[in-house]
XYZ file of C-alpha atoms in Angstrom:
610
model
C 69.292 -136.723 41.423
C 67.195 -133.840 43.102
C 66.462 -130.753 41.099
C 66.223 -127.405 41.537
C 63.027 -126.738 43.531
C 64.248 -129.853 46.008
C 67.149 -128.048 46.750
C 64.574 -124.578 47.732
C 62.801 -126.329 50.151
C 65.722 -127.999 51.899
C 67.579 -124.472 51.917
C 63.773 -123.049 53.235
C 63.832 -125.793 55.761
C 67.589 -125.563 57.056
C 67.113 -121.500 56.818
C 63.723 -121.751 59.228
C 65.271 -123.979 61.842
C 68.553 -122.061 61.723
C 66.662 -119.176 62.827
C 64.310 -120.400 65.360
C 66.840 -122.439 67.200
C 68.380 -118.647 67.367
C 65.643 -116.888 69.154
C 64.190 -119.987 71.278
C 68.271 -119.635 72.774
C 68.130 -116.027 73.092
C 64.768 -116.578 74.940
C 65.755 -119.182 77.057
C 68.874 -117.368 77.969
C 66.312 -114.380 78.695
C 64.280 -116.648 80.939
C 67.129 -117.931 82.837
C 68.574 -114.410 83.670
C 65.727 -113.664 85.314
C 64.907 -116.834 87.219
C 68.993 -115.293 88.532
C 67.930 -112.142 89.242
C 64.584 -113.072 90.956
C 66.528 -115.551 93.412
C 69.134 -113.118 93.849
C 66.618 -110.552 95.050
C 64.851 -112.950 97.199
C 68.125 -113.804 98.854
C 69.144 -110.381 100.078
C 65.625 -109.528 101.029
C 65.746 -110.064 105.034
C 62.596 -109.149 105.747
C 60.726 -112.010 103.556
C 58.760 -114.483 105.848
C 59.990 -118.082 104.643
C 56.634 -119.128 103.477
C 56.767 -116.127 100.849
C 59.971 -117.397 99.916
C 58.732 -120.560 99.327
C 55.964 -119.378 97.045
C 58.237 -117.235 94.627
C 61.148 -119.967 94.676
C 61.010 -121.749 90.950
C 60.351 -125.433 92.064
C 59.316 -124.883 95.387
C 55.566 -124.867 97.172
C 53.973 -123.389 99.575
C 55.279 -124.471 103.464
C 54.706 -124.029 106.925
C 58.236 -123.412 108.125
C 59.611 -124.673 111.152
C 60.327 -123.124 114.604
C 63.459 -121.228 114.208
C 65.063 -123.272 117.168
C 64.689 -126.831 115.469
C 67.713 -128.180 114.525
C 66.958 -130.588 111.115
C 68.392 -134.088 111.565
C 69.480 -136.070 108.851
C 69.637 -139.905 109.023
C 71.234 -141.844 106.434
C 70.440 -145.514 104.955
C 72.116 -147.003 102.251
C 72.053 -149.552 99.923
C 74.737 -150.915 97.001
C 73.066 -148.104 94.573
C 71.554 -145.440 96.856
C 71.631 -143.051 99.779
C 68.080 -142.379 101.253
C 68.600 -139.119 103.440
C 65.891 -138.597 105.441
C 64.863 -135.714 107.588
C 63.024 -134.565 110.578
C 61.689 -131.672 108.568
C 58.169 -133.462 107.602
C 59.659 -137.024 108.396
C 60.703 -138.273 104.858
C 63.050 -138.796 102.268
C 64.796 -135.534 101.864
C 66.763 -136.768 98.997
C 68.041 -139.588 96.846
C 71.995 -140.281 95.993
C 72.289 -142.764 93.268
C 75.965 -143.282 93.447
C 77.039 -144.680 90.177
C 74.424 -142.735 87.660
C 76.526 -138.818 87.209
C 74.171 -136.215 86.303
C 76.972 -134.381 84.344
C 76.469 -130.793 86.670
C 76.877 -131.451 90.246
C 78.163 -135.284 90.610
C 75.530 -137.740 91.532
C 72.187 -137.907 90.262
C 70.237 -136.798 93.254
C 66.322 -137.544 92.897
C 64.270 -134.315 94.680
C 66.822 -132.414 94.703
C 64.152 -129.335 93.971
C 61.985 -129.920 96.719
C 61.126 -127.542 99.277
C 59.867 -130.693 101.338
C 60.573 -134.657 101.854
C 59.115 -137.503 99.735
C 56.255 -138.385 102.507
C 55.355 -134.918 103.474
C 51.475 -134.579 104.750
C 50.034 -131.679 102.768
C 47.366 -129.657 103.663
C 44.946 -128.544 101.047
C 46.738 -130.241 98.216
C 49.990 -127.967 98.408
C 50.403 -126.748 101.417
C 52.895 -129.258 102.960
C 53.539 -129.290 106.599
C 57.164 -128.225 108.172
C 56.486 -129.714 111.206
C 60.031 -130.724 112.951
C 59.603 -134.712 114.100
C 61.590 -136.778 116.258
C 63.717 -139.289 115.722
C 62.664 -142.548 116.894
C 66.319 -144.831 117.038
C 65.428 -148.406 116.397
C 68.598 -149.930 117.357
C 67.555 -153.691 116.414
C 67.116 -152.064 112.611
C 70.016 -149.656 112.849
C 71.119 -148.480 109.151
C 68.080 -150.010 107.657
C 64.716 -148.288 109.359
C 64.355 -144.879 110.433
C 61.173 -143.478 112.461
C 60.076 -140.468 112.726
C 57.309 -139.219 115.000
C 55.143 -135.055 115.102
C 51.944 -133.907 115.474
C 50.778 -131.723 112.711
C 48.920 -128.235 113.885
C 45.643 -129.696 112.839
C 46.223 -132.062 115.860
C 46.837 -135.053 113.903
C 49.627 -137.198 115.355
C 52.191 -138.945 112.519
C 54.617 -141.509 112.846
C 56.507 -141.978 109.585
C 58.187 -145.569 109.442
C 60.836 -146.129 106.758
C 62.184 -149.625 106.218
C 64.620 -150.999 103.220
C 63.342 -153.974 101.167
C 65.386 -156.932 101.902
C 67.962 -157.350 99.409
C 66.580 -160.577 97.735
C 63.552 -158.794 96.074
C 63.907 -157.655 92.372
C 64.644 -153.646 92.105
C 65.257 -153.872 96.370
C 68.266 -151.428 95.958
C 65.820 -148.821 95.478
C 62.814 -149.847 97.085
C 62.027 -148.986 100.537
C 58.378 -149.804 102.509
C 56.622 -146.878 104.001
C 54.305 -146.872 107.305
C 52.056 -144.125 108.029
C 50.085 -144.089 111.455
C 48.179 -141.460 111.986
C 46.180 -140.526 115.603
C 43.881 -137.793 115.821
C 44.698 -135.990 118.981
C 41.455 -133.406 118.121
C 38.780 -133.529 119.929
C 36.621 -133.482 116.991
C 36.608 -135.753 114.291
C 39.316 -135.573 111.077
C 38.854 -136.298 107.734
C 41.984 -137.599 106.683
C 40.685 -137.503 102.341
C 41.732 -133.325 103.476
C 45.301 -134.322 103.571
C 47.970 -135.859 100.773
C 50.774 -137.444 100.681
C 53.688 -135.775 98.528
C 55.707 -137.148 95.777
C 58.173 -135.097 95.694
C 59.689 -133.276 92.616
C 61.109 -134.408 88.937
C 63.216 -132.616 86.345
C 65.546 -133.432 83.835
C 69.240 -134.446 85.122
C 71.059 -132.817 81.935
C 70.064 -129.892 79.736
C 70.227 -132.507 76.712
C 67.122 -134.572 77.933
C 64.158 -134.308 76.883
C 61.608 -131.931 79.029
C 58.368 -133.189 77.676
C 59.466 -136.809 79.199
C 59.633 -135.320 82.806
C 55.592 -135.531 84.305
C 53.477 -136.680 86.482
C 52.247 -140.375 86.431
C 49.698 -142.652 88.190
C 48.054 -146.051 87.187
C 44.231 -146.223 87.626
C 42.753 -149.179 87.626
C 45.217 -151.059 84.813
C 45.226 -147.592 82.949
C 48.373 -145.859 83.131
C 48.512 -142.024 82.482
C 50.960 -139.553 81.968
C 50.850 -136.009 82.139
C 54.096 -134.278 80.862
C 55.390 -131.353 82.794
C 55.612 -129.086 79.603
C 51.883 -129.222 79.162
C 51.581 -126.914 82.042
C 52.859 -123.986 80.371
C 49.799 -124.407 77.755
C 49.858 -124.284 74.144
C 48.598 -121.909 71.006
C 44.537 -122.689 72.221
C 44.723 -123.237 75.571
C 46.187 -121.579 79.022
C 48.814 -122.123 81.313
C 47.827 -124.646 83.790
C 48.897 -124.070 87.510
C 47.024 -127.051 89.239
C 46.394 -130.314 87.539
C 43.966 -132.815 89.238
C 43.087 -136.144 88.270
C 40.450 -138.462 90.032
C 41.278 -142.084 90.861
C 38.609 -145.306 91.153
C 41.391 -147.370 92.033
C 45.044 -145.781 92.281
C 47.429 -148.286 91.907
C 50.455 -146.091 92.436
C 51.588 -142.035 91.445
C 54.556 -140.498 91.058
C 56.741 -138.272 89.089
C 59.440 -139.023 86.751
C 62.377 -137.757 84.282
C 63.619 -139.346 80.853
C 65.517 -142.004 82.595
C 64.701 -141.965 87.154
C 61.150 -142.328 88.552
C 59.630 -141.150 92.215
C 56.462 -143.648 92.951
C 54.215 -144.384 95.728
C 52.266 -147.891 95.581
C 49.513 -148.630 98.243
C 49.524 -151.809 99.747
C 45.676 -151.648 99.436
C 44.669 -149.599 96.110
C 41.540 -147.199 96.309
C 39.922 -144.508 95.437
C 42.169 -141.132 95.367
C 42.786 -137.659 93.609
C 46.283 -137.101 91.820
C 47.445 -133.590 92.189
C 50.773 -131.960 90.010
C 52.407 -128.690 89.915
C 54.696 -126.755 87.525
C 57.378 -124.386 87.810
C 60.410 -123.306 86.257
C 64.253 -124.168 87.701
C 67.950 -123.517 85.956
C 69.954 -126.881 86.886
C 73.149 -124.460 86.119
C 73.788 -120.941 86.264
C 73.346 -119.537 82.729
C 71.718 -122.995 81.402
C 68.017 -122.368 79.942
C 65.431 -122.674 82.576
C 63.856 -126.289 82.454
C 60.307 -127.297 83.748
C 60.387 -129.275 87.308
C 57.022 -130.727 88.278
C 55.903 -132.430 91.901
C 52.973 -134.079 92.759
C 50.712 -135.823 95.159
C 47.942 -138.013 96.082
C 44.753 -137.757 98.362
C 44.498 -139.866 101.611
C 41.670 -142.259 101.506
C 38.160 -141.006 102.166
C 37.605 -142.182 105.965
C 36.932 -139.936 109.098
C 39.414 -140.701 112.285
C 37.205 -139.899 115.817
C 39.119 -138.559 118.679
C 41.785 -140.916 119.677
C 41.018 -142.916 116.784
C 43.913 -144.419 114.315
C 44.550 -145.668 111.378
C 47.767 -147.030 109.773
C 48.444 -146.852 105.749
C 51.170 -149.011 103.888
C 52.983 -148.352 100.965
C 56.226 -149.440 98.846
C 58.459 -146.748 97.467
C 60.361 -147.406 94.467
C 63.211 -144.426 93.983
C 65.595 -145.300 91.424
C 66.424 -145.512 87.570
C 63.625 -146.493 84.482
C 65.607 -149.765 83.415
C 63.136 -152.038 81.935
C 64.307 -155.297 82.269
C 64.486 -154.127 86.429
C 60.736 -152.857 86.208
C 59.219 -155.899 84.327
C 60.550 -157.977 87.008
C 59.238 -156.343 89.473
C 55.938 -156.683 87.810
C 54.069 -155.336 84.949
C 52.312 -152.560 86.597
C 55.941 -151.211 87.127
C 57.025 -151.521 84.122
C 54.590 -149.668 82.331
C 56.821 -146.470 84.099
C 58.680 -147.071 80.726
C 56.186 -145.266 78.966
C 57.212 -146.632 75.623
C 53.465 -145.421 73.910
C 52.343 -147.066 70.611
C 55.237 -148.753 69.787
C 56.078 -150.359 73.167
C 55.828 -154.177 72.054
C 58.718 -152.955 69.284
C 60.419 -151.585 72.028
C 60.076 -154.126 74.754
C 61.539 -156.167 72.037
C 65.000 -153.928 70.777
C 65.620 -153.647 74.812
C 65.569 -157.266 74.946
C 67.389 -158.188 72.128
C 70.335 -155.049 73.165
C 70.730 -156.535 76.471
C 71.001 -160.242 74.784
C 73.706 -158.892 72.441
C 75.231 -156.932 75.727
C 75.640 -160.047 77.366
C 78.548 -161.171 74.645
C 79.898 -157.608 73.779
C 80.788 -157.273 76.890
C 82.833 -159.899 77.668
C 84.610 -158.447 74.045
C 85.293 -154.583 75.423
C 84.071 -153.384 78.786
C 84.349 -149.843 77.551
C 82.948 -149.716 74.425
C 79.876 -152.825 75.117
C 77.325 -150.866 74.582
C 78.149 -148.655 71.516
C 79.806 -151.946 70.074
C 75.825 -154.195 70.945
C 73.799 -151.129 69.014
C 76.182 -151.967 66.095
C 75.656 -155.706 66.132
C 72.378 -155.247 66.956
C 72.324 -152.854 63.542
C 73.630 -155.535 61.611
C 71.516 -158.722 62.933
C 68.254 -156.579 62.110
C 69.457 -155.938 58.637
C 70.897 -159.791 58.074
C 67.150 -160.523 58.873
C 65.239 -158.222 56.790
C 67.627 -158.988 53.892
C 65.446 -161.376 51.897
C 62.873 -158.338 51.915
C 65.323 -156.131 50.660
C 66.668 -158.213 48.246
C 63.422 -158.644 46.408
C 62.493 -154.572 46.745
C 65.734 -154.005 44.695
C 64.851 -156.685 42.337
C 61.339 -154.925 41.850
C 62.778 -151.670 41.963
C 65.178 -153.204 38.633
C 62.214 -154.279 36.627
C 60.229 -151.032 37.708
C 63.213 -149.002 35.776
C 63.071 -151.144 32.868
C 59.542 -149.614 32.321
C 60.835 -146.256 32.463
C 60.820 -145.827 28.394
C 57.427 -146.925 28.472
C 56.190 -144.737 31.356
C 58.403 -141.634 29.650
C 56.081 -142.700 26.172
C 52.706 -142.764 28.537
C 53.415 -139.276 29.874
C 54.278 -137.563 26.470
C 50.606 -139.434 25.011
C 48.531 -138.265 27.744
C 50.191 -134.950 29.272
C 46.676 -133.275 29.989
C 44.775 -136.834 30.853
C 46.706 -137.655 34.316
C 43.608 -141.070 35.027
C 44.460 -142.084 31.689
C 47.474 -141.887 32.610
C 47.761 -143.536 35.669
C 45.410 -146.370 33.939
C 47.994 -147.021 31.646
C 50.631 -147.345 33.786
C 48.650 -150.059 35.864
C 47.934 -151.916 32.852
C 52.258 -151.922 32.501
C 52.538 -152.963 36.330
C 49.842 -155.678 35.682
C 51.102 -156.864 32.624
C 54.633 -157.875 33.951
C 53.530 -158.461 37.370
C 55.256 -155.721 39.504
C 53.879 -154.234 42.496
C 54.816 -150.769 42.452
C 54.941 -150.505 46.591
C 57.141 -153.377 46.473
C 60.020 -151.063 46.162
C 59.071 -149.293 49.442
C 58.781 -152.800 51.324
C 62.142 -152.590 53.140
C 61.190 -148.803 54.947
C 57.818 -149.873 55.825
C 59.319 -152.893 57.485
C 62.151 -150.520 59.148
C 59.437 -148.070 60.476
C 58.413 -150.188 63.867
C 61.887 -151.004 64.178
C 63.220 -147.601 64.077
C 60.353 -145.974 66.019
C 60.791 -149.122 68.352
C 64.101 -148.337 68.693
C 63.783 -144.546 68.983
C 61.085 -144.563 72.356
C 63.583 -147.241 73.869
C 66.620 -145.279 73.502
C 64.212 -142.112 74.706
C 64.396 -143.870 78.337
C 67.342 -146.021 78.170
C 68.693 -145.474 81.017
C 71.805 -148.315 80.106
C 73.163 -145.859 77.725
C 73.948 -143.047 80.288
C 77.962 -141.918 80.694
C 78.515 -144.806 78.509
C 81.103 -144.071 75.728
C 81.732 -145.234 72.215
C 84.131 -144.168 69.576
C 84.555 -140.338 69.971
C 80.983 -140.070 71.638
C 81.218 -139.240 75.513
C 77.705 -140.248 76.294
C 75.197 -142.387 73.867
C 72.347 -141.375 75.840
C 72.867 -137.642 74.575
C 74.280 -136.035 71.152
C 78.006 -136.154 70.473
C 78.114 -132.432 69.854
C 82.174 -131.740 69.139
C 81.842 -128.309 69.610
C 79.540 -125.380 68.676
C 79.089 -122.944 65.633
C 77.741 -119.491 66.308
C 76.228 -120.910 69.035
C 74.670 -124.163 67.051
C 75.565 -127.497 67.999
C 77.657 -129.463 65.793
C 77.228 -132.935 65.892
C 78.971 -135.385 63.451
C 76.823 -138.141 64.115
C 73.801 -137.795 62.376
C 75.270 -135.218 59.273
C 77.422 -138.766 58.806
C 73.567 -140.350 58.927
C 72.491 -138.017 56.482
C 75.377 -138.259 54.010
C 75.538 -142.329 54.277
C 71.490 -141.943 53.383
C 71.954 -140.022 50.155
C 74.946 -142.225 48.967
C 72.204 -145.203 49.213
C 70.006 -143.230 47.943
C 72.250 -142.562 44.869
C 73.284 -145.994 44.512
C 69.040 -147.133 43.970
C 68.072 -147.619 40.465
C 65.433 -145.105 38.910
C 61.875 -146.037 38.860
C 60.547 -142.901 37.003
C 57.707 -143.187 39.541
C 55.008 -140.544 40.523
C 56.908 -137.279 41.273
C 55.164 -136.549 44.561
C 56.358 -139.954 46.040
C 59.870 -139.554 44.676
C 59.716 -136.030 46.535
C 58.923 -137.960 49.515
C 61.612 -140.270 49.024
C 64.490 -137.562 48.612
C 63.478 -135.262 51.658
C 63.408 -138.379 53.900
C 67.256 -138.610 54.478
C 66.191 -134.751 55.603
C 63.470 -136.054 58.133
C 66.068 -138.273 59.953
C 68.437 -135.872 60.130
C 65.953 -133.268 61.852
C 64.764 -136.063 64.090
C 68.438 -137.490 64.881
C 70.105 -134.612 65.511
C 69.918 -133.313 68.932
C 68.680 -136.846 69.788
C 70.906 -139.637 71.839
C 73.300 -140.292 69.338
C 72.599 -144.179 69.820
C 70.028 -143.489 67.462
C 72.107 -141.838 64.998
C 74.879 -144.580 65.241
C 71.898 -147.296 64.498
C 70.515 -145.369 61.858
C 74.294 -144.723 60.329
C 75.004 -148.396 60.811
C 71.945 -149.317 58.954
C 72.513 -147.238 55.515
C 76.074 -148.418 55.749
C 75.162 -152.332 55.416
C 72.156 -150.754 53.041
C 75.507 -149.400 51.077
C 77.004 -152.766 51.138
C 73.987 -155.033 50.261
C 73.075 -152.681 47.411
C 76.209 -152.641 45.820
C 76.326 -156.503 45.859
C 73.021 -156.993 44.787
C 74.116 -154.467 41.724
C 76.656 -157.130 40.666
C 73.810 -159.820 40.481
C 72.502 -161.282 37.134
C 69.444 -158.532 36.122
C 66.229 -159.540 36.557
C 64.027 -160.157 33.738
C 61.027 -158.427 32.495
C 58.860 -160.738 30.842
C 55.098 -160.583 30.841
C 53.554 -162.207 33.330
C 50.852 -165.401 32.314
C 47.382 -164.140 32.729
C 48.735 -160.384 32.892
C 48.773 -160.772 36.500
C 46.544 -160.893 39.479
C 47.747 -159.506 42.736
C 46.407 -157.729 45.114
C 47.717 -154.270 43.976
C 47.055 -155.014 40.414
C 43.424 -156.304 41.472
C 42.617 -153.496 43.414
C 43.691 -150.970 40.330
C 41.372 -153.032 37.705
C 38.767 -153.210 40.074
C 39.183 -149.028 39.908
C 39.968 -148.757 35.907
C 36.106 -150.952 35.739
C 34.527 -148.068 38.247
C 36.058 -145.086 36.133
C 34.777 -146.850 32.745
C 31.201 -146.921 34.076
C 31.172 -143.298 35.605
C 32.854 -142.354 32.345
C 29.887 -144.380 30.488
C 27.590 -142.969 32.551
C 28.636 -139.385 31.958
C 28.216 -139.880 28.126
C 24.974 -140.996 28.317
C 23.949 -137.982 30.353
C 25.933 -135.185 27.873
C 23.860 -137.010 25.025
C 20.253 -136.281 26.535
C 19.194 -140.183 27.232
C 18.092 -141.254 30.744
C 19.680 -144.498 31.310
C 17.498 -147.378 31.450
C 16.054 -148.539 34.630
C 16.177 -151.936 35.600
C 12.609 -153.654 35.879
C 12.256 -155.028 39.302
C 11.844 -158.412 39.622
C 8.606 -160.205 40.985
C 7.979 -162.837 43.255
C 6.037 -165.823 42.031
């Protein structure tokens, strides 16, 4: 089935990315020893003023730190999902516990776990966040559901930072909490407040199997959502490493920052004009692990001028918690654009409908396995209903083989005369009415759905810690162990295999080389795609060639379809379009002839009026 120079380039290919999955580990490995020893030698440096710390710390920015005599205090409220610690170090959310999402390293997934400073931190300049110590303001009427926090900045501004939980009956309320800021000039001059942000707080990936480039900064500007990943600050081949990002805002809806599957946002209650900031830097999430990228951002205070004594008060809701979409799109659209499906989101909107619709009964059949055991009925309910389309490529793809003698006589006749050729052979397809795409119907029509299904498993956060078979976790690759340091994961090389058997089991067209290339090295596209993806994806994709397997070798044991001329030689599309091209050629060929013989051709006498 694939000769000789098929098999070079695969062995090229497998040889290539053999070898630079090599060196990018020994370089990451490289990178991450010295993030070590850089941290190591900051930490036995005594004579390092914190804020210098701060600026050489991977992940960290620039901070005034507090007196040496302030004691932080940490208040905790909590909700069925999370633990919002708060602290009087800049009066915000120090951290985020989600208690049933495991990060795989540590124990719970804890959201700004980087930061040098609390979700809510003022900030100076764009990055330079305050470390002013506040004090806690007990509301005892809102005990274990509002915390307070009240400081004056060294500018002179006076801040009181109000943090209330959403009441329970709003959609997405276990990780939504409303923020107040009041803020007092105590100057005796005025204060433009647009001088001042509000941070975001910090994003990475939870795992070293997510994806980096998924981790960025986000913000929604008036309807348009925009996403900058945090990989693009360390540049590319044409352009330089980028160590400040800014991005003006008409009407900012919200900002934030965000990982493959948890989000960090900031809505105003009252959207205007603003200026997104996002930084860059490099953290290990384990000793020994490659470094990954961890980005923070922030977002300008409005543009207004507070006169001494003057206040002004600023509302916003928080949302701190996991990308699930059906969770987001209740909430609102705005929200769930967070998803950040790209081109193919309607596809995907879709496949994490229909999942959670088959979820609904798979999990009433195994508790453990529901969601490996929905992708798989999922699989199969695609397939039942693309059948008809497949049924009738196969047929084509019959009578296309029945030509081959023909085609094999057309390519001995004209060897050197590839149009003539290729003229011929559309005079064959229109003659007995085939389409010659019609054999490539069924992967066109699988495309959306697998890219569909592809950016929705990229962010479905559902599939996390969630086991199937001998797969651990669906939402990363079910590597069994490692070979000279490469992962082996049986997932996708099963993919691979099931896709040649099908493949092999496909009748021969004798079609244009080039696209029969195509058609053998795809089976080698998946399996580069697949294979350090979530092996959801490989199990659909698996699933899929399987019941391919199955419908092909009934529809081999089917009567054969005949090839009979069709009446009037046949007028579809395809085989209009390829007449309508045969008539051009003729003429250019005409007109060529009538050139190499010395004649002009005749003009046409232009017609009159009258």
């Amino acid at each position: 089935m694939y000769d000789r120079k098929t098999w070079i380039v695969v062995a090229a290919c497998l040889v290539l990315l053999g070898l630079n999955f090599h060196y990018t580990q020994q370089e990451n490995r490289a990178r991450a020893e010295q993030i070590e020893r850089e941290r190591a030698a900051r930490q036995e440096s005594g004579n390092v003023e914190k804020s210098d710390a701060a600026a050489l710390e991977p992940g960290l920015l620039v901070e005034s730190p507090p007196e040496p005599d302030q004691v932080e205090q940490l208040v905790t409220i909590k909700t069925a999902e999370a633990e919002f610690v708060l602290s009087s170090y800049g009066g915000g959310v120090k951290h985020v516990v989600f208690t049933n999402q495991a990060d795989g390293v540590e124990g719970p997934v804890t959201m700004n776990r980087h930061g040098s400073s609390p979700i809510g931190a003022l900030a100076e300049r764009i990055d330079r966040l305050e470390g002013v110590p506040y004090e806690y303001v007990e509301s005892a009427s809102e005990a274990g559901r509002r915390a307070v926090f009240r400081g004056r900045l060294t500018s002179g501004l006076i801040a009181t930072k109000t943090w209330t939980l959403v009441a329970g009956d709003a959609h997405g309320s276990p990780y939504l909490l409303d923020f107040k800021l009041h803020l007092e000039n105590g100057r005796s001059e005025s204060v433009a407040l647009e001088d001042y942000s509000i941070f975001l707080g910090t994003a990475a990936p939870v795992g070293a199997n997510e994806r980096p480039e998924q981790s960025g900064m986000v913000f929604r500007d008036e309807g348009d959502f925009d996403f900058t990943a945090a990989t693009s600050f360390s540049g590319g081949w044409f352009s330089k490493e980028k160590t400040l990002v800014t991005e003006s805002s008409q009407r900012l809806d919200y900002a934030g920052v965000t990982s493959q599957f948890f989000a960090t946002v900031l809505k105003p209650v009252e959207p205007g004009p603003s200026m997104v900031w996002g930084k860059a830097a490099d953290a290990t999430l384990k000793a020994g692990e490659k470094p990954v990228k961890v980005i923070r951002a922030g977002f300008r205070l409005p543009g207004v001028s507070l006169s001494p004594g003057e206040s002004r008060s600023f509302d916003y809701r928080v949302f701190i918690g996991p990308k699930e979409n059906r969770m987001l799109r209740k909430m609102g659209d705005e929200w769930g654009e967070l998803m950040n499906f790209g081109f193919f989101s309607p596809f995907s909107r879709f496949m994490n409908w229909s999942l959670w619709w088959v979820h609904a009964a798979m999990d009433k059949v195994s508790g453990k396995w529901s969601w490996g055991l929905s992708v798989v009925v999922l699989t199969i309910l695609l397939r039942l209903a693309i059948w008809p389309l497949y049924n009738k490529s196969n047929r084509t793809m019959k009578r296309m083989s029945k030509l081959k003698p023909e085609m094999d006589k057309l390519r001995e006749k004209y060897p050197d005369d590839p149009n003539r050729m290729n003229q011929e052979m559309m005079k064959l397809y229109r003659t007995y009415g085939i389409n010659p795409l019609g054999g490539c119907l069924p992967m066109f029509a699988q495309l959306p759905i697998f890219f569909g299904f592809y950016s929705m498993l990229l962010h479905a956060v559902e599939m996390r810690g969630q086991s199937f078979l001998w797969i651990k976790d669906l939402s990363e690759p079910d590597t069994l162990g490692h070979l000279l340091g490469f992962p082996i994961n049986l997932l996708p090389i099963l993919m691979a295999a099931t896709s040649f058997l099908q493949m092999a089991m496909m009748p021969t067209t004798g079609g244009d080389k080039t696209q029969m290339m195509i058609i053998k090295l795809m089976p080698f596209l998946f399996l580069f795609i697949c294979y350090n993806f979530a092996s959801a994806l490989a199990l659909y994709w698996t699933v899929s060639n399987i019941f391919s397997i199955g419908q092909t070798w009934i529809t081999n044991r089917l009567p054969e379809p005949d090839l009979k001329p069709k009446p009037g030689g046949g007028k579809g599309w395809v085989e209009r379009m390829a007449a309508r091209v045969e008539e051009q050629q003729k003429m250019r060929q005409a007109q060529g002839r009538v050139v190499d013989s010395g004649e002009e051709p005749k003009k046409r006498r232009p017609r009159t009026g009258g």
